[in-house]
PDB file of C-alpha atoms in Angstrom:
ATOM      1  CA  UNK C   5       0.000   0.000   0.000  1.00 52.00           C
ATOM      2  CA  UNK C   6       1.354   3.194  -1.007  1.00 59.00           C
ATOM      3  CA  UNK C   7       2.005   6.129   1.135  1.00 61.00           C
ATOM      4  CA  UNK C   8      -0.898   8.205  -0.588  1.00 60.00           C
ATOM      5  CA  UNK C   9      -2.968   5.637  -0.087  1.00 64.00           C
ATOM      6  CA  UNK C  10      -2.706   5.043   3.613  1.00 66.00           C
ATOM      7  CA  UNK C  11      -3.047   8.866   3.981  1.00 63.00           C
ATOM      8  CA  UNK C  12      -6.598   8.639   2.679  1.00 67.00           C
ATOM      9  CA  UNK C  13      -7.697   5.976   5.097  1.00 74.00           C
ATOM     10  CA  UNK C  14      -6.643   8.075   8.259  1.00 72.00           C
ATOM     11  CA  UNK C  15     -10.563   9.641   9.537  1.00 78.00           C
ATOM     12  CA  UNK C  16     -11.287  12.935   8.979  1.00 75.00           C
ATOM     13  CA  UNK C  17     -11.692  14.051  12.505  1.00 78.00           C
ATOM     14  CA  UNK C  18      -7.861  12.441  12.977  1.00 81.00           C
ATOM     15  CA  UNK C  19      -6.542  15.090  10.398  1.00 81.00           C
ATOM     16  CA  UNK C  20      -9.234  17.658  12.372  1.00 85.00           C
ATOM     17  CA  UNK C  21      -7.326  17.122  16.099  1.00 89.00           C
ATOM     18  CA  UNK C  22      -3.639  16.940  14.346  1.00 86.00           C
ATOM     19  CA  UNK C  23      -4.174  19.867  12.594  1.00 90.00           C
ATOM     20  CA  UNK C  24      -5.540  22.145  15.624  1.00 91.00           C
ATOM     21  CA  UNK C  25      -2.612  20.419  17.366  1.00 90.00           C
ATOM     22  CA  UNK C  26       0.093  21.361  14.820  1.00 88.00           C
ATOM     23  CA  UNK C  27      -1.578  25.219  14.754  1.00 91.00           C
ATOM     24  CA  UNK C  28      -1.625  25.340  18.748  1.00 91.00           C
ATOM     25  CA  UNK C  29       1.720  24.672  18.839  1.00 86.00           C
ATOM     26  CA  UNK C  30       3.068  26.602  15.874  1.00 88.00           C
ATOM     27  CA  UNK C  31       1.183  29.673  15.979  1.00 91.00           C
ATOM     28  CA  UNK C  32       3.396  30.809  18.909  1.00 88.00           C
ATOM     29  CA  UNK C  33       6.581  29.981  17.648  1.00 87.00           C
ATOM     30  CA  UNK C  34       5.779  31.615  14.542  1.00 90.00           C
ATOM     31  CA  UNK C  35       4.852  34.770  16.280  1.00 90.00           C
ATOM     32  CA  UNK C  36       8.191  34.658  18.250  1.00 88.00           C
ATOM     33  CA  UNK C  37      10.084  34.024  15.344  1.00 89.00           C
ATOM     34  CA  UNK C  38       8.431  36.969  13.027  1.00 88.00           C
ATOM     35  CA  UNK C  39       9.115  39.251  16.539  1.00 87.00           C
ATOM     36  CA  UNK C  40      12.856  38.197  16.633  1.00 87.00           C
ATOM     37  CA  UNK C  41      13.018  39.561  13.312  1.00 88.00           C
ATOM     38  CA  UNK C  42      11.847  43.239  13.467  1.00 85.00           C
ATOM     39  CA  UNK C  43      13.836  44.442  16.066  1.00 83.00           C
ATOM     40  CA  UNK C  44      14.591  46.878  13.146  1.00 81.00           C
ATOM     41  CA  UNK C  45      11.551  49.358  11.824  1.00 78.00           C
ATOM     42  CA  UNK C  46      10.452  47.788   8.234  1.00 77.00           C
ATOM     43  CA  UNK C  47      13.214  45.537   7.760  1.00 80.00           C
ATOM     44  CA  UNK C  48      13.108  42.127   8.436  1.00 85.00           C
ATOM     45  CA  UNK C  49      17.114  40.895   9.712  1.00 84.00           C
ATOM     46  CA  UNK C  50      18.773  38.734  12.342  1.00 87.00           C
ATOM     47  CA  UNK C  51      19.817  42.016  14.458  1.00 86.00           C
ATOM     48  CA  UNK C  52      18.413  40.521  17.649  1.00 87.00           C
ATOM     49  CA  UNK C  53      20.189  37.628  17.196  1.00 87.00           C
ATOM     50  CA  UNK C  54      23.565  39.089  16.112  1.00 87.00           C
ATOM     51  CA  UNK C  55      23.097  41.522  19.442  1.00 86.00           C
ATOM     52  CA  UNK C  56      22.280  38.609  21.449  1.00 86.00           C
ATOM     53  CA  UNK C  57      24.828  36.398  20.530  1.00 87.00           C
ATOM     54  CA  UNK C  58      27.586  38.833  21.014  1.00 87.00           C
ATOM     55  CA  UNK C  59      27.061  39.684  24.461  1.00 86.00           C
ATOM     56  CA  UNK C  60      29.839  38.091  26.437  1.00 87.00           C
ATOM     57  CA  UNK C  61      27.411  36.719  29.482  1.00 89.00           C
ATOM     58  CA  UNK C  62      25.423  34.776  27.003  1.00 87.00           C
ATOM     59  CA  UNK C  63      28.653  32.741  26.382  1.00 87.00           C
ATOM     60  CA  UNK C  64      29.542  32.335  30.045  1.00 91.00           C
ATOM     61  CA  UNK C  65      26.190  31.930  30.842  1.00 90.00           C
ATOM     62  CA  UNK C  66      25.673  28.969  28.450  1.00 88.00           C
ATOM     63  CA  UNK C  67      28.715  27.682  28.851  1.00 90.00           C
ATOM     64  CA  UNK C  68      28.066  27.611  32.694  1.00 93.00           C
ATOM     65  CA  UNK C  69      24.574  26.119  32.329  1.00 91.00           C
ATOM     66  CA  UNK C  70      25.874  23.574  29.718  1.00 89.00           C
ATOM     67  CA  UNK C  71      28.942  22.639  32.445  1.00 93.00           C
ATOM     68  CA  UNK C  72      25.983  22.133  35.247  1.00 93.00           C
ATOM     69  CA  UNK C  73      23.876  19.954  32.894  1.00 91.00           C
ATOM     70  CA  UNK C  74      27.277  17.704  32.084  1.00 91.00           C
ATOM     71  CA  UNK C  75      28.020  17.370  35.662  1.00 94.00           C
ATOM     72  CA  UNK C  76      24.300  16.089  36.270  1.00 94.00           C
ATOM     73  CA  UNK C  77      23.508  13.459  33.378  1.00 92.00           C
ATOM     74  CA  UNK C  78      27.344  11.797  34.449  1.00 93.00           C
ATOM     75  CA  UNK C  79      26.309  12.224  38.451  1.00 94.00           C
ATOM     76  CA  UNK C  80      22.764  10.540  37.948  1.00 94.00           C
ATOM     77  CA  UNK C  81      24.236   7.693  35.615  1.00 93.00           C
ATOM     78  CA  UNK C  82      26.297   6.914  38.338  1.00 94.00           C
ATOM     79  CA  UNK C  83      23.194   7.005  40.774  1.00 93.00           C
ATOM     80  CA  UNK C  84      20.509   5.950  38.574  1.00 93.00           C
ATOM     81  CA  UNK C  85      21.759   2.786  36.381  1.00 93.00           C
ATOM     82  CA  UNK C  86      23.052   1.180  39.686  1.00 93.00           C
ATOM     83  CA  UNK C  87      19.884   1.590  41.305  1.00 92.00           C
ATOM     84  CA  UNK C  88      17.618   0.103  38.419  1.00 92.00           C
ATOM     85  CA  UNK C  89      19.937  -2.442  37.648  1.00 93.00           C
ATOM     86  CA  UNK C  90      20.126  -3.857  40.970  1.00 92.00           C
ATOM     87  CA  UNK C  91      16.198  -3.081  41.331  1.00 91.00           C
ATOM     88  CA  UNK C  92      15.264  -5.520  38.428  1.00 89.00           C
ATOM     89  CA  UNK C  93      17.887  -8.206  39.125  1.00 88.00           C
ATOM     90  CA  UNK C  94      17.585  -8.927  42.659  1.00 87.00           C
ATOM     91  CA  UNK C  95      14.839  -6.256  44.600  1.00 87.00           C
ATOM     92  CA  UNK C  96      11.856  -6.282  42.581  1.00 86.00           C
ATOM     93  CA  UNK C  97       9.811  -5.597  45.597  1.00 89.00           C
ATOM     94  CA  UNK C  98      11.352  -2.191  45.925  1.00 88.00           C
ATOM     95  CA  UNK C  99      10.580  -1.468  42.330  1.00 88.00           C
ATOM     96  CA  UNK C 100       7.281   0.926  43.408  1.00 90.00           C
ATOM     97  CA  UNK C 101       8.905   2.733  46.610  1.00 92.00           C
ATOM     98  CA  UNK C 102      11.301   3.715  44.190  1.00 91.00           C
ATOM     99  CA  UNK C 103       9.080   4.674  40.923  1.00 90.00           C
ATOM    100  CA  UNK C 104       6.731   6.562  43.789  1.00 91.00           C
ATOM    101  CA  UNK C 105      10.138   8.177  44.679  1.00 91.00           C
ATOM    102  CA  UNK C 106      11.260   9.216  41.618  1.00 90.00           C
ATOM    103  CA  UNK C 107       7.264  10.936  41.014  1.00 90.00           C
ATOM    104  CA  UNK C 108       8.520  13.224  44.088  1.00 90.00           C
ATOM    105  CA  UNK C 109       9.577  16.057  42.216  1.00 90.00           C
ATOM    106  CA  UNK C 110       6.530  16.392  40.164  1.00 89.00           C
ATOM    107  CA  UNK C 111       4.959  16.723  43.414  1.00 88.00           C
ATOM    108  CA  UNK C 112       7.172  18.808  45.510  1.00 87.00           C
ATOM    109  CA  UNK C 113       8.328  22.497  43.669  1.00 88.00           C
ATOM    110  CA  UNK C 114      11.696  23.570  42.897  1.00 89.00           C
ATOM    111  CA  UNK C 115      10.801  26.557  45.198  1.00 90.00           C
ATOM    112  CA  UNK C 116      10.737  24.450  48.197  1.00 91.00           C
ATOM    113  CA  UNK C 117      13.764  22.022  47.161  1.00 90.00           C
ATOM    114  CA  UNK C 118      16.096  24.954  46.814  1.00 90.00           C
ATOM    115  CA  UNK C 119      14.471  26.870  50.207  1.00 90.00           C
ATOM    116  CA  UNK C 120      15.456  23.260  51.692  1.00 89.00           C
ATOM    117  CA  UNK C 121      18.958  23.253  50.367  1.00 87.00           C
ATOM    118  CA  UNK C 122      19.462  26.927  51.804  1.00 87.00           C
ATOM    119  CA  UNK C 123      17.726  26.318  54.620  1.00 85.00           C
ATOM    120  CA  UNK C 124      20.317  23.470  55.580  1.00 83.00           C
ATOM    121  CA  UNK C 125      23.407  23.857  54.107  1.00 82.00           C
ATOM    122  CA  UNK C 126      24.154  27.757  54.605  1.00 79.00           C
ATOM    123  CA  UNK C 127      25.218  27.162  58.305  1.00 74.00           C
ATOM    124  CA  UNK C 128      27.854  24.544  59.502  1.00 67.00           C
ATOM    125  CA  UNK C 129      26.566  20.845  59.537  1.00 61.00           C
ATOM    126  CA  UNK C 130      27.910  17.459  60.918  1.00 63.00           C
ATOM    127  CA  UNK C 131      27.583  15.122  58.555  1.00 62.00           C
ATOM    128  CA  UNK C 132      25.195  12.097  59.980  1.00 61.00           C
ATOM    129  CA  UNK C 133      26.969   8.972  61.540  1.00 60.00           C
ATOM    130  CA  UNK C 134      30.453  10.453  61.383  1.00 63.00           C
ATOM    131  CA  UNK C 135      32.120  13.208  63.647  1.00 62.00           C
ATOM    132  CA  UNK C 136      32.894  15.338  61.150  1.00 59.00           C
ATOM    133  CA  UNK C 137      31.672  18.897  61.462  1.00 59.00           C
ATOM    134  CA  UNK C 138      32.050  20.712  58.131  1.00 57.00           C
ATOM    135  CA  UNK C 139      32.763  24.545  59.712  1.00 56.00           C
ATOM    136  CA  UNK C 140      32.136  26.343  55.994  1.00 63.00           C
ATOM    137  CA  UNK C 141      28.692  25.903  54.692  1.00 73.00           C
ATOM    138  CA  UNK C 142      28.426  24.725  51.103  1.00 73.00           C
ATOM    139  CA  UNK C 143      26.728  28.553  50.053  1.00 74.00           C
ATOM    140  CA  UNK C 144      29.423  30.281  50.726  1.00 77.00           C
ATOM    141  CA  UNK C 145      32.253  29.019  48.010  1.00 79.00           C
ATOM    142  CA  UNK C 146      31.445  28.577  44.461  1.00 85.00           C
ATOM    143  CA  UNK C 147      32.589  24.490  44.272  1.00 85.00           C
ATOM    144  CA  UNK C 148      30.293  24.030  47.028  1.00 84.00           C
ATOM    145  CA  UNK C 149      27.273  25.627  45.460  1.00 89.00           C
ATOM    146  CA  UNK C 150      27.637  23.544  42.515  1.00 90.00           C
ATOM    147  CA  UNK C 151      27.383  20.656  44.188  1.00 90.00           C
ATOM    148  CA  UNK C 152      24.423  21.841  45.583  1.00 90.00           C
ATOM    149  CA  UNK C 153      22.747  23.010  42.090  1.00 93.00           C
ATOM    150  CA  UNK C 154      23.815  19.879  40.452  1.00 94.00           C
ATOM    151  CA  UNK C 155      22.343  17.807  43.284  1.00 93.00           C
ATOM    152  CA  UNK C 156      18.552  19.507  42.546  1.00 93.00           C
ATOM    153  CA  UNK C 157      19.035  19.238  38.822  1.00 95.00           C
ATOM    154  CA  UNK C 158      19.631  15.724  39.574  1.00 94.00           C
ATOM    155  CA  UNK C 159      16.240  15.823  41.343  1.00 93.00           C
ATOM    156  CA  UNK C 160      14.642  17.572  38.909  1.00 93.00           C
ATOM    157  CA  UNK C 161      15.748  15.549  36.310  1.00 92.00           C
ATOM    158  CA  UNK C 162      15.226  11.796  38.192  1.00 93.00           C
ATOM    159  CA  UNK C 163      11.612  11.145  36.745  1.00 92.00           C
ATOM    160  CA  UNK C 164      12.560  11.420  33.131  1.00 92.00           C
ATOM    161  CA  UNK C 165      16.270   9.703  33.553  1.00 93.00           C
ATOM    162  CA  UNK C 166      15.161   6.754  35.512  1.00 93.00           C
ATOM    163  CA  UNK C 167      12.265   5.872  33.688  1.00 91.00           C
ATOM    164  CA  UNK C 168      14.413   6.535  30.627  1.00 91.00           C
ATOM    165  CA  UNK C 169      17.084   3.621  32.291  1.00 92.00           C
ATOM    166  CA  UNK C 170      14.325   1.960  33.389  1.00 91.00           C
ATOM    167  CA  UNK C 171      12.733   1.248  30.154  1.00 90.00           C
ATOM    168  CA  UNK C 172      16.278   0.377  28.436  1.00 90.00           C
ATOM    169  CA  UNK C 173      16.987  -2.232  30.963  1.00 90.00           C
ATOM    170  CA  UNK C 174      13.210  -3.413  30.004  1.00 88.00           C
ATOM    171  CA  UNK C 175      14.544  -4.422  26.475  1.00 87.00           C
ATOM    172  CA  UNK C 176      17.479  -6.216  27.338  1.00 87.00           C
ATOM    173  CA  UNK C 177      17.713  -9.646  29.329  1.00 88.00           C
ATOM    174  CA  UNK C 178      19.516  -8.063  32.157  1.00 89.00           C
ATOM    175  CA  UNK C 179      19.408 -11.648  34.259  1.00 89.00           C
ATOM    176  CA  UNK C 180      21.190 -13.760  31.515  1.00 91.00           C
ATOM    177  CA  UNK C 181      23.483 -11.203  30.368  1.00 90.00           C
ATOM    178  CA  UNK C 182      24.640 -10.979  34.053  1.00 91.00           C
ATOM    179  CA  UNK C 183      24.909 -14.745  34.551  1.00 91.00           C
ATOM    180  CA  UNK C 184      26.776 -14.822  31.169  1.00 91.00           C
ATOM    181  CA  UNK C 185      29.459 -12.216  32.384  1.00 91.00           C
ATOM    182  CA  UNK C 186      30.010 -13.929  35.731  1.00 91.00           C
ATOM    183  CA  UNK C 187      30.399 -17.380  34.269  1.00 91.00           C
ATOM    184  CA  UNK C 188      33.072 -15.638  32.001  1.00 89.00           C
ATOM    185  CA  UNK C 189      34.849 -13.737  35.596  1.00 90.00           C
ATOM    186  CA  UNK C 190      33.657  -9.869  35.480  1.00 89.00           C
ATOM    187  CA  UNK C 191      33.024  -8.195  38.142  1.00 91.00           C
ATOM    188  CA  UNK C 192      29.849  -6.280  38.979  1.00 89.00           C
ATOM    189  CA  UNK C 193      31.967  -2.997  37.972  1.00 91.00           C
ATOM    190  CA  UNK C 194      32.917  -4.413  34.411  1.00 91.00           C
ATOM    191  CA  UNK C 195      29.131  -5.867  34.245  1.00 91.00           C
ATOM    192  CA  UNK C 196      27.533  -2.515  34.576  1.00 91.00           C
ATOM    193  CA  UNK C 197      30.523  -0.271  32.912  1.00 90.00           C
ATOM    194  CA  UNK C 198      31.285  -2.863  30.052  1.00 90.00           C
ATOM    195  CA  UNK C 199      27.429  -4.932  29.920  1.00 91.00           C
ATOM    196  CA  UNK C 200      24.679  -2.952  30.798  1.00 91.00           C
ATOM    197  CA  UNK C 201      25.753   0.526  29.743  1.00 90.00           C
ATOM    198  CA  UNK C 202      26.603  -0.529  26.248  1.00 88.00           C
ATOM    199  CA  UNK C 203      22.859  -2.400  25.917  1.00 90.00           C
ATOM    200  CA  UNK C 204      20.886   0.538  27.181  1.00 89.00           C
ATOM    201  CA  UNK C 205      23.247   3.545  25.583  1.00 87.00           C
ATOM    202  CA  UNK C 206      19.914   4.784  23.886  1.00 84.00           C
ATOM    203  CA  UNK C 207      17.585   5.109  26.937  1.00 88.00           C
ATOM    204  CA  UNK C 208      20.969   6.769  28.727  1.00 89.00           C
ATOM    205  CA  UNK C 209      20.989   9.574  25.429  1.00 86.00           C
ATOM    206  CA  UNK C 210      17.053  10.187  25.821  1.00 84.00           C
ATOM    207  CA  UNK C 211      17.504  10.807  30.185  1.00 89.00           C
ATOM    208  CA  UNK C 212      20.796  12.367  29.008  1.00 88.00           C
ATOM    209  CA  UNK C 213      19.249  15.012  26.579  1.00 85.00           C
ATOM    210  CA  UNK C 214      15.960  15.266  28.455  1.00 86.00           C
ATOM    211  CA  UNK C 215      17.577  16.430  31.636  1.00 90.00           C
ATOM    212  CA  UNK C 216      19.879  18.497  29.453  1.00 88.00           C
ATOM    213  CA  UNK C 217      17.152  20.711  28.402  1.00 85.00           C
ATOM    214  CA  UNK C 218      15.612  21.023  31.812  1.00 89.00           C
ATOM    215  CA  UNK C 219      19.443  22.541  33.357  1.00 90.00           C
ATOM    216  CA  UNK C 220      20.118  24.596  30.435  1.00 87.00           C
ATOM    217  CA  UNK C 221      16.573  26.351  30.943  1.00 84.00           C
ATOM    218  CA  UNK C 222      15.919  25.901  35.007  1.00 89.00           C
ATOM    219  CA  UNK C 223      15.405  29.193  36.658  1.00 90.00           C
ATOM    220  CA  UNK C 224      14.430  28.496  40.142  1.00 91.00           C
ATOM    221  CA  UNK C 225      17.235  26.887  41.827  1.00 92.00           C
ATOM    222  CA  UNK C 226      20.162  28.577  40.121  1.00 92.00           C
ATOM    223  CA  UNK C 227      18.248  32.215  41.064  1.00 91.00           C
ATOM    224  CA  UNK C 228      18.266  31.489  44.969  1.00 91.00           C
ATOM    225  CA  UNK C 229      21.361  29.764  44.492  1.00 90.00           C
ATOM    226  CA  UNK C 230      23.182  32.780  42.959  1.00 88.00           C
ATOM    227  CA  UNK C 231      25.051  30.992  40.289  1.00 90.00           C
ATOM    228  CA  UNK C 232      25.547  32.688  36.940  1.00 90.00           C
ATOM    229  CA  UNK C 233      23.180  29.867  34.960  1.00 91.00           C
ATOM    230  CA  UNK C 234      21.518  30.850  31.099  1.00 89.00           C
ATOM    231  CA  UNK C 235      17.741  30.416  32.780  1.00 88.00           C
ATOM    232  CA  UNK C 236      18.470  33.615  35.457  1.00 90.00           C
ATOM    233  CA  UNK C 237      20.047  35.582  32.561  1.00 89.00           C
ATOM    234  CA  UNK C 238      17.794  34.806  30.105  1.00 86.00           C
ATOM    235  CA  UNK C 239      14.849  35.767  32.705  1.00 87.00           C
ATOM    236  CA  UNK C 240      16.611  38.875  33.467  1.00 86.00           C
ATOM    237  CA  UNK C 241      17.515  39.961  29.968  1.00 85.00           C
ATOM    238  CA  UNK C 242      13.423  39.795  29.225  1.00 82.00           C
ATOM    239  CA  UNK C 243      13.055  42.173  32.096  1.00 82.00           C
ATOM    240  CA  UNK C 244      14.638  45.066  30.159  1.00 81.00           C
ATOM    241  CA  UNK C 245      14.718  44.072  26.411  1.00 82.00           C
ATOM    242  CA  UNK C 246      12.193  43.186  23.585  1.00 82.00           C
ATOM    243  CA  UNK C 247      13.718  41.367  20.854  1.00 86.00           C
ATOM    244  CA  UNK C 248      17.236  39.496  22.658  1.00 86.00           C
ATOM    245  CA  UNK C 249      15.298  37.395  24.534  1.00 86.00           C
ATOM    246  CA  UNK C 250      12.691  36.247  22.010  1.00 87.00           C
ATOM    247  CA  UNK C 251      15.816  35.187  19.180  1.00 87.00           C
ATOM    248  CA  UNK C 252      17.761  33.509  22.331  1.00 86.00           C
ATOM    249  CA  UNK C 253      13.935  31.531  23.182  1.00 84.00           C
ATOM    250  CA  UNK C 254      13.949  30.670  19.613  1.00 86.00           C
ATOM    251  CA  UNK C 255      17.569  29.211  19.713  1.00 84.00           C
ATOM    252  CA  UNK C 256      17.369  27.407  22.592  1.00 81.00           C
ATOM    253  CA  UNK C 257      13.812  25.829  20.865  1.00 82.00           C
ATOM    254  CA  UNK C 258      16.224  24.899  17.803  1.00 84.00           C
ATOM    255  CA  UNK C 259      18.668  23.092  20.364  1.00 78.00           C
ATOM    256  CA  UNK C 260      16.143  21.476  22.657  1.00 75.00           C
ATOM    257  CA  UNK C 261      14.746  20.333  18.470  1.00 79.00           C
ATOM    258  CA  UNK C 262      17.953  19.446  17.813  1.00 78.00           C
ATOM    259  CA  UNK C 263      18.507  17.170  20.881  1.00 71.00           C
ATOM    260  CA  UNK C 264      15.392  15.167  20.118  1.00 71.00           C
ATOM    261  CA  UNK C 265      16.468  14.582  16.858  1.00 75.00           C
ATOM    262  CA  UNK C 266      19.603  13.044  17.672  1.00 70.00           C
ATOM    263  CA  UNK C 267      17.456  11.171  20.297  1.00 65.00           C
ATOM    264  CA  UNK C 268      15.542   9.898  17.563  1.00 67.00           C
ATOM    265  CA  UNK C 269      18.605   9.073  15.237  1.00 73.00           C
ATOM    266  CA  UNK C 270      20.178   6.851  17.903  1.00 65.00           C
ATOM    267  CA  UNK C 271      17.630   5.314  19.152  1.00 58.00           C
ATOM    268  CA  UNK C 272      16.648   4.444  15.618  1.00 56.00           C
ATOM    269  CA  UNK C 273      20.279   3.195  15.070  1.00 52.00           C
ATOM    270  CA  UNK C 274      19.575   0.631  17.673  1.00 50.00           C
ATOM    271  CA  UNK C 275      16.495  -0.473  16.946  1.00 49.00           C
ATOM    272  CA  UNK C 276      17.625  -1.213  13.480  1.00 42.00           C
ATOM    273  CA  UNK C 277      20.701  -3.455  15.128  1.00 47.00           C
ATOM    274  CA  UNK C 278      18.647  -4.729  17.344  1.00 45.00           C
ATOM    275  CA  UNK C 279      15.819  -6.115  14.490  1.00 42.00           C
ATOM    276  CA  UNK C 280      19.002  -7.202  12.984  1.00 46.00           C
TER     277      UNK C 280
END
């Protein structure tokens, strides 16, 4: 059956609800885009864009936000593919704490998560079970606020990247390919590192570039925080220009695009091996 021909059959009132769809979401984008565009009277150019591009704390910014997203996806592989590994292979009974868990941060807002992280580590704290008293709190040098940033990205982010690790290890057979590396001498390091990561690299890229695009444009935590993120200087910049911050929403729609597409072209690649 052609490709015409299976067009046809789809019901009107499909096309109807696609179409309202497709205008619902466009119609906005279009209207930022044509608004990016005029910054000049009667001439349509890319002056916003050049203006916003060559202002030197959109580059540090971005650069800052993109180093805080990198530091995230690597800290909650480490945290995540651990925890769902060992989950499905030997504690499937703790399977819906953790899923009601990881639902948290829907739940609770990123207002209260970073008034917690103030509220706790801007004064001197003993770490539990230990005597060790850490005299500087974590606010007050720049290393020790990013720790605390990337630690509520990594909350923010935990719905989409565990159920993104989640459903990888879903598609794989992670009991025999465990039994299989044992039987050949790996340790549970080289089984998760060498195993595991390889079989579920496509579900890692979707968490990966899902959480990316919720760091590069959070607000909330890096404004109480005080670090100098893209989402706090994008907010600002709309506070006293027009135009800037409309082309810099439009380019940061391109990249979020742009990471689904290559979330699309990997996970494609995979499927296709895996069929094969």
């Amino acid at each position: 059956m052609s490709i015409f021909a299976r067009i046809r059959r789809i019901p009107f009132w499909s096309w109807f609800w696609f179409i309202l769809g497709a205008l619902y979401f466009l119609l906005p984008l279009y209207a930022t885009v044509n608004f990016s565009l005029r910054m000049e009277r009667d001439v349509i150019g890319f002056k916003a864009y050049v203006r916003a591009f060559e202002d030197p704390e959109f580059l540090e910014t971005f650069l800052y936000s993109n180093f805080l997203a990198l530091m995230t996806i690597v800290a909650s592989i480490i945290l995540i593919v651990p925890t769902a590994y060992w989950i499905r292979l030997r504690l499937p009974e703790a399977r819906r704490i953790v899923e009601f868990i990881t639902l948290l941060p829907f739940v609770v807002p990123a207002i209260i998560l970073v008034f917690g992280l103030i509220r706790i580590y801007s004064s001197p704290f003993k770490i539990p079970l230990t005597d060790i008293t850490i005299l500087q709190p974590l606010t007050t040098f720049e290393v020790g606020t990013d720790i605390l940033i990337v630690a509520g990205y990594m909350v923010l982010g935990l719905p989409y990247m565990y159920r993104s690790v989640d459903t990888g290890m879903r598609t794989v057979d992670v009991r025999t390919l465990t039994e299989a590396a044992q039987s050949l001498g790996a340790s549970w390091f080289t089984i998760i590192t060498r195993v595991i990561l390889p079989n579920i690299r496509a579900a890692l890229l979707s968490g990966a570039l899902l959480t990316f695009a919720i760091v590069v444009g959070e607000v909330t935590l890096a404004s109480f925080l005080g670090v100098p993120a893209f989402g706090p200087y994008l907010f600002l910049l709309g506070q006293h220009r027009a135009y800037e911050p409309a082309a810099l929403s439009f380019a940061s729609f391109l990249l979020t695009w742009a990471a689904m597409g290559l979330i699309q072209l990997f996970t494609g690649d995979q499927q296709v091996s895996g069929a094969h």
